[in-house]
Amino acid sequence: MAQQIRRIGVLTSGGDAPGMNAAVRAVVRQAKEHDVEVVAVYEGYKGLIEGNTKLFGMRDVSNIINKGGTILYSARSKEFKTEEGMIKAVETCLRNGIEGMVCIGGDGTFRGATDLTRRGIPCIGIPATIDNDIASTEYTIGYDTAMNTAIQMVDNLRDTCESHFRCNVVEIMGRHSGYIAVNVGLATGAAQIVVGELPFDEERMYEEILIGKSRKKRHYIIMVAEGVKGYAEELTQKIEERTGIETRFTRLGHVVRGGSPTLRDRVAASRMGIAAVDYLLEGKSNMVVCMHGENISSMDIEYALMLDKMYKNKLKDGDLKKYNEEEVARMRAYCDKKAAAFKKLYNQALDISQ
Ligand code: F6P
């Protein structure tokens, strides 16, 4: 391993996610394995600007692998996007002898990591968000825990629906992504799932609920992804009017973001934390750690962000100009495959929903 770095920094940024602590722990321990010191930065990029840091030892990461949230705290910083903020952040790195950074969070965190790399601080990003909405990786830390928390809650709702012969429309977090909604919908036997990425046939839903009613089905869970803004509440009223079934609305918000991480999140976070340190020590920078199946790899952050834009149909004119035809075709094929897998899962969930 070509090791030159003696001290690295670690921060968590954006929405917290269960497993972030396991990632921080792995970063500190793996760094220690290679006699590299770790400076913890509190409150993400805001803390980097304000110089809110602490030199971490092994004791600082003891007894945290099982803890939800992030012991480094998090914040969404607007100042970091300004030139002045950037300069202060780089100054903090230099003052603390930070020669490389591990930035744990979502796509906003990666944009920050790229900015920092451009200003001379090599960064590696670790994907952590309950939303699993980062196109470059199949898995993001926190996703599994959030879904497992959610299924317990939806199971509880089913109990009370069944008792009262009711329908419950459940809005669930995920920002613009329907991954949580589809998986939780499938895992809880939802009668319908509504996500922003795919069309939804409202009339067919009423027909199916009425068929269920004629067969004396007593509980109906309708899962709606948060990304379909405002729709869940509107639907609650309409279902009652159209089917005569008493209908309630439940929003599963931040409650699914907390809690002790599942085994899957602890393992993924630990492996990603180790990989991030290894990449820095190998001299890599401006990379994001990705996970496909059980395989951990790295991808250039800017490429990863571009994939993300492509997947989410957010590309602007000229965005792809630095990539050749072959690269663009490869990116499109990747996004198409991912979208097709999502659609397949959605259809499978609906196929067995009635
Ligand atoms: O990205 C995680 C997430 O919980 C999303 O699911 C949700 O849309 C958003 O963050 C909420 O953000 P905030 O915590 O700033 O309200």
XYZ file of C-alpha atoms in Angstrom, residues 112-296:
185
model
C -19.077 18.905 -1.198
C -16.387 16.218 -1.370
C -15.693 17.059 -5.000
C -15.384 20.772 -4.186
C -12.958 19.988 -1.394
C -10.904 17.649 -3.584
C -10.636 20.405 -6.197
C -9.136 22.632 -3.527
C -6.453 20.114 -2.675
C -7.988 17.893 0.013
C -8.422 14.369 -1.389
C -11.868 13.036 -0.496
C -13.628 9.692 -0.573
C -17.429 9.579 -0.239
C -19.394 6.856 1.516
C -23.077 6.600 0.514
C -25.325 6.855 3.549
C -28.980 7.751 3.280
C -32.135 5.836 4.097
C -33.477 6.779 0.649
C -31.114 4.496 -1.341
C -31.343 7.137 -4.035
C -27.745 7.254 -5.248
C -27.627 5.815 -8.751
C -23.979 4.733 -8.665
C -24.511 2.219 -5.872
C -27.070 -0.503 -5.307
C -26.941 0.074 -1.586
C -26.699 3.018 0.787
C -26.129 2.798 4.535
C -29.347 3.156 6.529
C -31.709 1.829 3.877
C -32.186 -1.605 5.416
C -32.776 -0.302 8.941
C -35.319 2.258 7.760
C -37.253 -0.415 5.870
C -37.185 -2.805 8.805
C -38.436 -0.068 11.131
C -41.153 0.763 8.629
C -42.435 -2.789 8.221
C -42.963 -3.086 11.957
C -45.028 0.077 11.922
C -47.060 -0.906 8.894
C -47.690 -4.340 10.412
C -49.117 -2.515 13.423
C -51.356 -0.479 11.151
C -52.617 -3.662 9.497
C -53.665 -5.040 12.880
C -55.850 -2.064 13.571
C -57.161 -1.913 9.979
C -58.190 -5.558 10.138
C -59.960 -5.020 13.467
C -61.956 -2.053 12.169
C -62.424 -2.983 8.485
C -60.413 0.009 7.379
C -58.017 1.268 4.814
C -54.826 3.118 5.795
C -52.923 5.285 3.356
C -49.297 5.355 4.468
C -46.933 8.020 3.220
C -43.348 6.947 3.634
C -40.008 8.758 3.423
C -37.613 8.431 0.522
C -37.376 11.983 -0.820
C -37.894 11.575 -4.604
C -37.180 7.868 -4.574
C -39.738 5.078 -4.369
C -37.329 2.337 -3.263
C -38.482 2.297 0.356
C -42.162 2.462 -0.638
C -41.919 -0.437 -3.075
C -39.971 -2.737 -0.772
C -41.976 -1.937 2.327
C -45.196 -2.180 0.317
C -44.204 -5.619 -0.931
C -43.045 -6.775 2.487
C -46.245 -5.709 4.215
C -48.694 -6.951 1.592
C -49.880 -3.467 0.622
C -52.937 -3.419 -1.604
C -51.399 -0.642 -3.725
C -48.090 1.199 -4.024
C -47.716 4.665 -5.484
C -44.278 5.995 -6.474
C -43.182 9.056 -8.412
C -41.093 7.092 -10.912
C -43.917 5.005 -12.386
C -47.491 5.645 -13.564
C -50.323 4.772 -11.239
C -53.824 3.724 -12.248
C -56.087 5.252 -9.596
C -59.325 3.888 -11.122
C -57.947 0.358 -11.128
C -57.069 0.742 -7.473
C -60.701 1.571 -6.601
C -61.883 -1.435 -8.611
C -59.457 -3.721 -6.809
C -60.402 -2.398 -3.391
C -64.056 -2.989 -4.213
C -63.294 -6.541 -5.354
C -61.498 -7.085 -2.036
C -64.488 -5.652 -0.181
C -66.853 -8.014 -1.990
C -64.638 -10.871 -0.825
C -64.805 -9.571 2.759
C -61.180 -8.430 2.873
C -60.983 -6.219 5.980
C -57.631 -4.413 5.738
C -56.120 -2.263 3.000
C -52.704 -0.658 3.134
C -51.991 1.850 0.383
C -48.294 2.769 0.363
C -47.433 6.166 -1.096
C -43.881 7.401 -1.563
C -43.157 10.825 -0.076
C -41.950 11.966 -3.500
C -45.553 12.043 -4.772
C -46.088 15.329 -2.995
C -49.368 15.833 -1.173
C -51.050 12.893 -2.911
C -51.407 10.549 0.057
C -53.734 12.824 2.028
C -55.825 13.595 -1.020
C -56.107 9.877 -1.789
C -57.240 9.084 1.753
C -60.375 11.153 1.292
C -61.045 9.879 -2.212
C -60.765 6.205 -1.223
C -63.367 6.689 1.490
C -65.707 8.465 -0.930
C -65.277 5.970 -3.750
C -65.294 2.705 -1.810
C -67.231 3.462 1.342
C -64.386 2.021 3.399
C -63.341 4.135 6.355
C -59.835 5.356 5.573
C -57.058 6.827 7.721
C -53.844 8.585 6.819
C -50.452 7.924 8.433
C -47.173 9.659 7.655
C -44.075 7.628 8.465
C -41.603 10.479 8.614
C -38.394 10.865 10.587
C -39.361 7.995 12.864
C -38.007 5.575 10.220
C -34.665 7.407 10.138
C -33.633 6.596 13.693
C -32.913 3.424 15.590
C -30.221 0.838 15.992
C -28.813 -0.286 12.619
C -29.598 -3.762 11.314
C -26.906 -6.345 10.681
C -26.962 -5.475 6.978
C -26.301 -1.807 7.676
C -23.587 -2.502 10.234
C -21.768 -4.832 7.867
C -22.129 -2.590 4.805
C -21.064 0.484 6.793
C -18.048 -1.283 8.262
C -16.914 -2.595 4.898
C -17.392 0.781 3.236
C -15.501 2.552 6.038
C -12.559 0.170 5.645
C -12.607 0.609 1.860
C -12.659 4.408 2.104
C -9.519 4.457 4.243
C -7.794 1.948 1.972
C -8.604 4.059 -1.093
C -7.148 7.186 0.520
C -4.009 5.300 1.485
C -3.716 3.940 -2.059
C -3.610 7.558 -3.207
C -7.148 7.605 -4.655
C -9.274 10.710 -4.329
C -12.572 12.124 -5.510
C -14.091 8.672 -5.415
C -17.311 7.325 -4.023
C -17.522 3.876 -2.470
C -20.134 1.743 -4.248
C -21.734 -1.569 -3.449
C -23.167 -3.918 -6.069
C -24.344 -7.192 -4.626
C -21.692 -7.941 -2.016
C -18.992 -6.305 -4.094
C -17.401 -3.045 -2.911
